[in-house]
Short mmCIF file of C-alpha atoms and ligand atoms in Angstrom, two decimals:
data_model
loop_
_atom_site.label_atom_id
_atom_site.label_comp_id
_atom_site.label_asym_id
_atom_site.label_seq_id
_atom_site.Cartn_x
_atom_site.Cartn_y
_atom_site.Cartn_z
CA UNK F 1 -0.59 24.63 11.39
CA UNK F 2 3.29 24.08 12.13
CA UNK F 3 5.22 21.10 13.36
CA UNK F 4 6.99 21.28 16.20
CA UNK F 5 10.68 21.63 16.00
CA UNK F 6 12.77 19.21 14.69
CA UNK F 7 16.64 18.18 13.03
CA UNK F 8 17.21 17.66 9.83
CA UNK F 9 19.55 16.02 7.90
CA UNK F 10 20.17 14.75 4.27
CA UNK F 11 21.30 11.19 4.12
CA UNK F 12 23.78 10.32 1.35
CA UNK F 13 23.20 6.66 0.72
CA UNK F 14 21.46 3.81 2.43
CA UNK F 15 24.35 3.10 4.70
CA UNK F 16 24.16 7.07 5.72
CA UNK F 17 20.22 6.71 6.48
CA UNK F 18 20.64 3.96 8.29
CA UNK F 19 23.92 4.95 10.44
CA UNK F 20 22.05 8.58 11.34
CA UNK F 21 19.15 6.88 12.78
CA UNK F 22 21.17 4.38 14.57
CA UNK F 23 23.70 7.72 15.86
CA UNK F 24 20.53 9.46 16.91
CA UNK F 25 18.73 6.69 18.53
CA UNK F 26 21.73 5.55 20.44
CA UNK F 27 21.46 9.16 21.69
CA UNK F 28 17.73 9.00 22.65
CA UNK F 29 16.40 11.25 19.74
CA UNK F 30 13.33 9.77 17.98
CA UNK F 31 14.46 10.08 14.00
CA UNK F 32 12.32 9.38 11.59
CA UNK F 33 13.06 9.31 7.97
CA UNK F 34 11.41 11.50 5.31
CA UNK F 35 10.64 10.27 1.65
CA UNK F 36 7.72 11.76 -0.33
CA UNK F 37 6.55 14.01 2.92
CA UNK F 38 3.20 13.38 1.74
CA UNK F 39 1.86 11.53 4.96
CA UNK F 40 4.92 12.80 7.31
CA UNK F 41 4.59 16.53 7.26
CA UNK F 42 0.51 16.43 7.60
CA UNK F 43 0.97 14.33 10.41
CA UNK F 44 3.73 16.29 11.83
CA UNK F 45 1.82 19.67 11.17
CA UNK F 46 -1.41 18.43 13.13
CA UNK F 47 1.34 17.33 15.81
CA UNK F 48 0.24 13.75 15.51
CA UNK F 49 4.43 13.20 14.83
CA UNK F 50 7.07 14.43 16.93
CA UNK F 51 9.72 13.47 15.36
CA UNK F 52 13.07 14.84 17.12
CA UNK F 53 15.14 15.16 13.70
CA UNK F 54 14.33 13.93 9.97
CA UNK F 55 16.86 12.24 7.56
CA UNK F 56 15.69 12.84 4.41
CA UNK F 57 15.96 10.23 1.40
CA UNK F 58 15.50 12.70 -1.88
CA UNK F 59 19.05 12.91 -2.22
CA UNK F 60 18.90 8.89 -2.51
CA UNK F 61 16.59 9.10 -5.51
CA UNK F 62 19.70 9.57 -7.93
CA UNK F 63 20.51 5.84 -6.82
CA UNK F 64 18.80 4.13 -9.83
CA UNK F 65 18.14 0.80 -7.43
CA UNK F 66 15.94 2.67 -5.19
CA UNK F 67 13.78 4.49 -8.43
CA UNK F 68 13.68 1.34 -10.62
CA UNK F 69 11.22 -1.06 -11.59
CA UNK F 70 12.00 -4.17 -12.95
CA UNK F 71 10.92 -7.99 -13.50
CA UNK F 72 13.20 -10.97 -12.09
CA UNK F 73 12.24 -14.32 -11.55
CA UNK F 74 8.49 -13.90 -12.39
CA UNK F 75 8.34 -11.34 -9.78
CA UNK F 76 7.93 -7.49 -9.82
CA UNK F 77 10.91 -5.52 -8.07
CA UNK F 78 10.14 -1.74 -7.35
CA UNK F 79 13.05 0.55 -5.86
CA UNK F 80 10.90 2.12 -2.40
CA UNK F 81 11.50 5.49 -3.75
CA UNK F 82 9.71 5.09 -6.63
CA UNK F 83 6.37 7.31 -6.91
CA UNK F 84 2.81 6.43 -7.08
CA UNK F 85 2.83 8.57 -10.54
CA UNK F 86 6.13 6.43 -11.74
CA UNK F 87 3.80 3.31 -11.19
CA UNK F 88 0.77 4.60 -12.92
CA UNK F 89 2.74 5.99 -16.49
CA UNK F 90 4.15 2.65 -16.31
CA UNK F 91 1.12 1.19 -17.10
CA UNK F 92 1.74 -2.44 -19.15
CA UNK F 93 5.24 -2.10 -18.69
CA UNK F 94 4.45 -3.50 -15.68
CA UNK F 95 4.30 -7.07 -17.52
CA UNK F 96 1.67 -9.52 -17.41
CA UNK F 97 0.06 -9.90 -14.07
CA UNK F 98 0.91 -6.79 -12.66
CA UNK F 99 -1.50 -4.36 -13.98
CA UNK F 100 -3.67 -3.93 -11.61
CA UNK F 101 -0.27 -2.33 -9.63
CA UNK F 102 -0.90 0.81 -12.26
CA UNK F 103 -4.08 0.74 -12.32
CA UNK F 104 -5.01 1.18 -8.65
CA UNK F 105 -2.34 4.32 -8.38
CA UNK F 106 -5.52 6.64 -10.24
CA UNK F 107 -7.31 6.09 -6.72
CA UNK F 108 -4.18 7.43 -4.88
CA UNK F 109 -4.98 11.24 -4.02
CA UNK F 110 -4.65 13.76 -6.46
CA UNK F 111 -1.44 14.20 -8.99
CA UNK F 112 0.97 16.37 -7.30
CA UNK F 113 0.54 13.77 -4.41
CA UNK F 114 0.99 10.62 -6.73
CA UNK F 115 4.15 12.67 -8.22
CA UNK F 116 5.70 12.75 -4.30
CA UNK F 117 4.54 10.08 -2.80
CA UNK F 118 6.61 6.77 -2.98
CA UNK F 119 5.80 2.79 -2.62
CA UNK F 120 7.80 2.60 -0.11
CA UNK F 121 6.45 5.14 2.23
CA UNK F 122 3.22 4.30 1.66
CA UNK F 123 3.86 1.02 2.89
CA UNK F 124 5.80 1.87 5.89
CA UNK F 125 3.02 4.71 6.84
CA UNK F 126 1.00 1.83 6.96
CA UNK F 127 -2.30 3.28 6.68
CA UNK F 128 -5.43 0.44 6.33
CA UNK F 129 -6.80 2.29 3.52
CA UNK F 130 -3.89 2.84 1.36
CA UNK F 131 -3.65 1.11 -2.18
CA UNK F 132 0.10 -0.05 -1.46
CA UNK F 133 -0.97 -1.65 1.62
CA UNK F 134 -3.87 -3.66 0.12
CA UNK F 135 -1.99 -4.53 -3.07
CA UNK F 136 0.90 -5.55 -0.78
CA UNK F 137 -1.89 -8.17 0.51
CA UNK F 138 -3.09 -9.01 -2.48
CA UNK F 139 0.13 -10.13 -4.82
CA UNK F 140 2.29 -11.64 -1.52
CA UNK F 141 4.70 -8.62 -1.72
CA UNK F 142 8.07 -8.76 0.20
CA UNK F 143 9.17 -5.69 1.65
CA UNK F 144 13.22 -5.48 1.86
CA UNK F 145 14.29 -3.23 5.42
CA UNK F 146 17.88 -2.59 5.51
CA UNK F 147 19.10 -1.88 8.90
CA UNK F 148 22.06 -1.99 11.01
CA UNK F 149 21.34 -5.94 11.58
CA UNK F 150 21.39 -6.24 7.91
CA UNK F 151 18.82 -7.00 5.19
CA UNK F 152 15.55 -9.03 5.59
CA UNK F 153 12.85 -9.51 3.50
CA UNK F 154 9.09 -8.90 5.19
CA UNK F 155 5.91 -11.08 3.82
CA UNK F 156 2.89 -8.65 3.00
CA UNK F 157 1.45 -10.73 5.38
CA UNK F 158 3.67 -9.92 8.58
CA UNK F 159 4.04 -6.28 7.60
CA UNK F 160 0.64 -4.46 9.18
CA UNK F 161 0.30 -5.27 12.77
CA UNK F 162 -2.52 -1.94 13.24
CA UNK F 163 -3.18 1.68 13.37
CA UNK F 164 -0.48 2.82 11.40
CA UNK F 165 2.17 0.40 12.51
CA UNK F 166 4.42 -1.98 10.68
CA UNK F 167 7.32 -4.59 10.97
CA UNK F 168 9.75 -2.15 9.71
CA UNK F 169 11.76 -0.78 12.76
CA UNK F 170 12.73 2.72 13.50
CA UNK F 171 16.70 1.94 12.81
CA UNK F 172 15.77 0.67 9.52
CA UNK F 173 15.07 1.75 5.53
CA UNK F 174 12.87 0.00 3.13
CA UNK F 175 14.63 -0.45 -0.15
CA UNK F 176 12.33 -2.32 -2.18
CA UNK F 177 9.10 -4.23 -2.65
CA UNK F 178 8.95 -7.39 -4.68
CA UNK F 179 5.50 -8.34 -5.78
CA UNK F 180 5.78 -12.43 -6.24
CA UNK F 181 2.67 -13.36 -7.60
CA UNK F 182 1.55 -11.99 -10.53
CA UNK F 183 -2.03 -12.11 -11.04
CA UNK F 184 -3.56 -11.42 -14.65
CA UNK F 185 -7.33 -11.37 -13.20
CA UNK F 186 -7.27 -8.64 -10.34
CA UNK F 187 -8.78 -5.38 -9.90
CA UNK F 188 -9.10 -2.71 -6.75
CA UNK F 189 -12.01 -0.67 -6.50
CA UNK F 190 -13.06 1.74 -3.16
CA UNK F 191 -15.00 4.00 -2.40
CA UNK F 192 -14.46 7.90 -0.53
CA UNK F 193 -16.72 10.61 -0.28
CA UNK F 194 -14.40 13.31 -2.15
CA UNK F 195 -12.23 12.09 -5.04
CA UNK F 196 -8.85 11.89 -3.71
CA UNK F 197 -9.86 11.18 -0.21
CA UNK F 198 -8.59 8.28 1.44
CA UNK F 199 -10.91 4.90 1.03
CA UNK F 200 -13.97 4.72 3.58
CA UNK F 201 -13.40 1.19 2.30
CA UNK F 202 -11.44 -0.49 -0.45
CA UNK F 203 -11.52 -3.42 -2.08
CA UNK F 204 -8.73 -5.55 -3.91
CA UNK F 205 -9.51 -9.01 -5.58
CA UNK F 206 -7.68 -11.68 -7.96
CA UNK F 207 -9.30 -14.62 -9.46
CA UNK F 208 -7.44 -17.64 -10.03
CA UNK F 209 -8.64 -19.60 -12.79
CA UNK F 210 -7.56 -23.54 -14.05
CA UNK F 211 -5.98 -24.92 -17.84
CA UNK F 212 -9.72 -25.23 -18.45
CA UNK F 213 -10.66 -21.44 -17.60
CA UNK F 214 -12.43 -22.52 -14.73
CA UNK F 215 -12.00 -20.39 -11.61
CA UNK F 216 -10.00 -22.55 -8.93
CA UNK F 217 -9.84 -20.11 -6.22
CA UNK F 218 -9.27 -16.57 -5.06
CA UNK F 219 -8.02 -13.74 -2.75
CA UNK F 220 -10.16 -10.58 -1.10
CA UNK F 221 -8.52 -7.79 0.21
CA UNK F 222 -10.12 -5.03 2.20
CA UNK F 223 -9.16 -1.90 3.67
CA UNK F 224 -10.98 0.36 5.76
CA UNK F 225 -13.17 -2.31 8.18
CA UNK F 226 -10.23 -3.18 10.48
CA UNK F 227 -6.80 -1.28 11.95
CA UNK F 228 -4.94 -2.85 9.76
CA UNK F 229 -5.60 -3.97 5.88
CA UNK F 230 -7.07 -7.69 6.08
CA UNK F 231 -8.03 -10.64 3.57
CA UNK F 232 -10.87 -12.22 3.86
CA UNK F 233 -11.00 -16.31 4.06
CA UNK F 234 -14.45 -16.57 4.28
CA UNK F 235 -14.68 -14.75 1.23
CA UNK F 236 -12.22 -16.42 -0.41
CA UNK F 237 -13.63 -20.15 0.19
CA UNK F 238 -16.32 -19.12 -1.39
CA UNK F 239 -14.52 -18.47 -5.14
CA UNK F 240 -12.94 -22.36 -5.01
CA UNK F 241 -14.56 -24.02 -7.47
CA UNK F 242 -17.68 -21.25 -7.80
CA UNK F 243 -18.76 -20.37 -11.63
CA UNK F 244 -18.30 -17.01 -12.40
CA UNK F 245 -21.27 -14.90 -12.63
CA UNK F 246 -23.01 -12.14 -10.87
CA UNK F 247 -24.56 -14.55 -8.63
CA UNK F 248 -21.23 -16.04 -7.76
CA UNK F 249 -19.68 -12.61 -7.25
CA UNK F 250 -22.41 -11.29 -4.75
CA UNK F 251 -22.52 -14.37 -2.34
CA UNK F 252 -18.56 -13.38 -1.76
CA UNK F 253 -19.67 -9.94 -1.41
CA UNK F 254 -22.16 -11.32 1.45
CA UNK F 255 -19.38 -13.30 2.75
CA UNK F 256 -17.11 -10.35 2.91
CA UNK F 257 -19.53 -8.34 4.45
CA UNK F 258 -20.56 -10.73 6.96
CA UNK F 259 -16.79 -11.74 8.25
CA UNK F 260 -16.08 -8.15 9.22
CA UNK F 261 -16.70 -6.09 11.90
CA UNK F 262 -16.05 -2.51 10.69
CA UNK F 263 -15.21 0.26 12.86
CA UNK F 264 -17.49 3.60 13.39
CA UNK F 265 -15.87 7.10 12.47
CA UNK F 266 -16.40 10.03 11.22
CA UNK F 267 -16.16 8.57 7.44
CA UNK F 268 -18.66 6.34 8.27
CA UNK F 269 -20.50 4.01 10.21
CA UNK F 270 -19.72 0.46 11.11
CA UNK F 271 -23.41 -1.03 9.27
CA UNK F 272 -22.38 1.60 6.26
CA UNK F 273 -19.01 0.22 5.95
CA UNK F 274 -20.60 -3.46 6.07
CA UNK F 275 -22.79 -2.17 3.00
CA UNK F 276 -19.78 -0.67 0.92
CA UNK F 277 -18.03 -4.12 1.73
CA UNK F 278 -20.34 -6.00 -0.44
CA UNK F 279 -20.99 -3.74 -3.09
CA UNK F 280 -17.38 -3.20 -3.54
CA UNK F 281 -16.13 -6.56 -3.17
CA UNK F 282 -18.72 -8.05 -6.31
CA UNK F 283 -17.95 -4.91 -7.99
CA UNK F 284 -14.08 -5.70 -7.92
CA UNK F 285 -14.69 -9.49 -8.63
CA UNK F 286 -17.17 -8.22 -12.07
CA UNK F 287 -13.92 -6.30 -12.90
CA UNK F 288 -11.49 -8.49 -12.33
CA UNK F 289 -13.26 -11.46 -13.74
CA UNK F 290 -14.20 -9.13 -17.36
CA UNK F 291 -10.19 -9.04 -17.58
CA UNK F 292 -9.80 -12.38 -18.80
CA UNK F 293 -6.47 -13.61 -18.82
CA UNK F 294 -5.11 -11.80 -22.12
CA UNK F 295 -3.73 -8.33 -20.06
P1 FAD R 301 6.44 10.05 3.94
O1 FAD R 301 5.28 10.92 4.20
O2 FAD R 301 7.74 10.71 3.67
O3 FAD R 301 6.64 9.02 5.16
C1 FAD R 301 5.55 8.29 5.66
C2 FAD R 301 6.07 7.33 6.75
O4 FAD R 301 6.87 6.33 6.18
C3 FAD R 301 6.96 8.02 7.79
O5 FAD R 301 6.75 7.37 9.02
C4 FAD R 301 8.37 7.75 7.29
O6 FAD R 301 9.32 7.76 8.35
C5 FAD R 301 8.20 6.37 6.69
N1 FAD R 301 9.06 6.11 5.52
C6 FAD R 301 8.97 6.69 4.29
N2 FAD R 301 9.81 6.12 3.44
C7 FAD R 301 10.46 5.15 4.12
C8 FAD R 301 11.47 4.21 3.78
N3 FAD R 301 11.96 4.11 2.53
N4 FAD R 301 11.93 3.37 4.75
C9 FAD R 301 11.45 3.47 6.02
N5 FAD R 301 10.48 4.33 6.40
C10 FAD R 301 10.00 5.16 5.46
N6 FAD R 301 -2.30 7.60 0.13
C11 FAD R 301 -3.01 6.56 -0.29
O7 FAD R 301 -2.51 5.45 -0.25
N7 FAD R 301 -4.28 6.72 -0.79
C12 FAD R 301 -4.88 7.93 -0.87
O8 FAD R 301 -6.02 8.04 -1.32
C13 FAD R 301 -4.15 9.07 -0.40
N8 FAD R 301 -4.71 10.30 -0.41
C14 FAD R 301 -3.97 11.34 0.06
C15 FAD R 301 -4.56 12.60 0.08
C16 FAD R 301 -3.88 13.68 0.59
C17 FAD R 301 -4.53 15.03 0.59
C18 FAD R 301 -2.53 13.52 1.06
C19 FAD R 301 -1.73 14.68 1.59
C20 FAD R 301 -1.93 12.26 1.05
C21 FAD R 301 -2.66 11.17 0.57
N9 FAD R 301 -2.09 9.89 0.55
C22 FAD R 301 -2.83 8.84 0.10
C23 FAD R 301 -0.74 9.64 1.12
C24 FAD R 301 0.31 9.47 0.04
O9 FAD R 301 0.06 8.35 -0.74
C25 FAD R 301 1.72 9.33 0.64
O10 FAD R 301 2.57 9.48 -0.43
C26 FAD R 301 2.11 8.01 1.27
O11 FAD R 301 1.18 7.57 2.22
C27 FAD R 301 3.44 8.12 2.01
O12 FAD R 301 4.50 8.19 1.11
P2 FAD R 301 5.62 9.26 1.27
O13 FAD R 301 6.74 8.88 0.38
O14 FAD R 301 5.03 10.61 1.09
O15 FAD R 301 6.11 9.02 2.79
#
């Protein structure tokens, strides 16, 4: 299949990006930019995008602020160009807390995908499956949009508003994504019929535990049983104060399972996706709890 016909242009810098989509806009073009291509172009070959004209970012990816990952303040800053692949070599460079960031990326498609692909995109694509979107959730990531009114910072928690829709604007570039809560004990674990399929459901968790070791609370993320990635309160109020253990684990699980009210497609029913939520959910709490607090 081909995509319908459309502009392209190469953007220099940020400031170029952002002044070609505001140019184009003003001049009632849709523009849309282009970073790894890896959700863009299928979209745009099935015709599910039109864009008008593309401004590409790869020419961006010499700006080392865009490709770099680095810790300040206790949080995790990662340039929006950076790759799913960059991410996943990076392994405990990450720094304690931030693991399960690397970790995850192995669910991410295959390797030439996770070599293209970047954070940033991911998150912007927005789609209630993806790992980005899920982890965003999980470790109260900020996503930075640069745009002709300036900078602003968006909460993980403001960012998915449904099917493939975000905050970010049209006129506007994501730059980075700070991860501000670090989170020794977490894990992400999905399930999809092929390997390298998107989730039919996924399932991120992180266990907060006291001085004492004791667990104090939680969060549970899910993707896949809603338009948009959710957590899960009723899950969560279950953790505070809980002991650890299987038995712990599955009543979440239940809880999980029993707050949502998954949709019915062709990966999957509604009822099945209710299953996989509960299976998945104790599954990622075992892992995440087996960490310890040593990564
Ligand atoms: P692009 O495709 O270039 O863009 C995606 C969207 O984001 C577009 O709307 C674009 O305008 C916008 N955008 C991109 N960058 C920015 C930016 N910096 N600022 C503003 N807007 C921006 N993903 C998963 O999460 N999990 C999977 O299991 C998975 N499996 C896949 C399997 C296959 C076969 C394929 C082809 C893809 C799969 N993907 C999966 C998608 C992949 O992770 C993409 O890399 C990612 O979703 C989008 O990143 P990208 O850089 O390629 O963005």
């Amino acid at each position: 299949m081909k995509p319908a016909a459309f502009g392209y242009h190469r953007a220099h810098d940020v400031t170029d990006a952002i002044g070609l989509l505001g140019e184009f806009t003003a001049a009632g073009a849709e523009p849309k930019v282009i970073a790894g291509g890896q959700s863009l172009i299928p979209m745009m070959n099935f015709r599910l995008a039109r864009p008008d004209v593309l401004v590409d970012l790869a020419p961006l990816r010499r700006d080392p602020a865009l490709t770099a990952i680095r810790r300040e303040d206790g949080a995790l800053r990662i340039g929006a160009l950076t790759t799913h692949r960059a991410v996943e070599v990076a392994g405990s460079a990450l720094g304690s807390g931030f693991g399960v960031l690397a970790e995850a990326m192995r669910w991410v498609g295959h390797l030439p995908i996770r070599s293209r692909g970047t954070v940033g995109g991911s998150l912007v694509h927005g789609d209630a499956t993806a790992e980005w979107c899920l982890l965003a959730l999980l470790l109260d990531a900020q996503i930075v949009a640069e745009g002709p009114r300036g900078r602003r910072l968006i909460p993980a928690a403001e960012m998915f508003h449904g099917f493939y829709t975000t905050a970010v604007a049209p006129d506007e570039v994501v730059t980075e994504v700070r991860f501000t809560r670090p989170a020794p004990r977490a894990a992400l674990t999905e399930f999809a019929r092929r390997h390298g399929d998107f989730a039919t459901v996924g399932a991120a968790v992180a266990l907060v535990t006291g001085a004492s070791g004791t667990l104090t609370g939680g969060r549970v993320v899910l993707g896949g049983v809603a338009p948009a990635p959710v957590r899960v309160p009723e899950a969560e109020a279950v953790l505070a104060g809980g002991i650890p253990g299987p038995e712990l684990f599955d009543a979440c699980g239940a809880a999980a399972a029993a707050a949502v009210d998954p949709p019915t497609d062709a990966a999957g029913s509604g009822a099945y996706r209710r299953r996989l939520t509960r299976t998945l959910v104790a599954r990622a709490l075992r892992q995440a709890w087996e960490k310890g607090n040593t990564e």
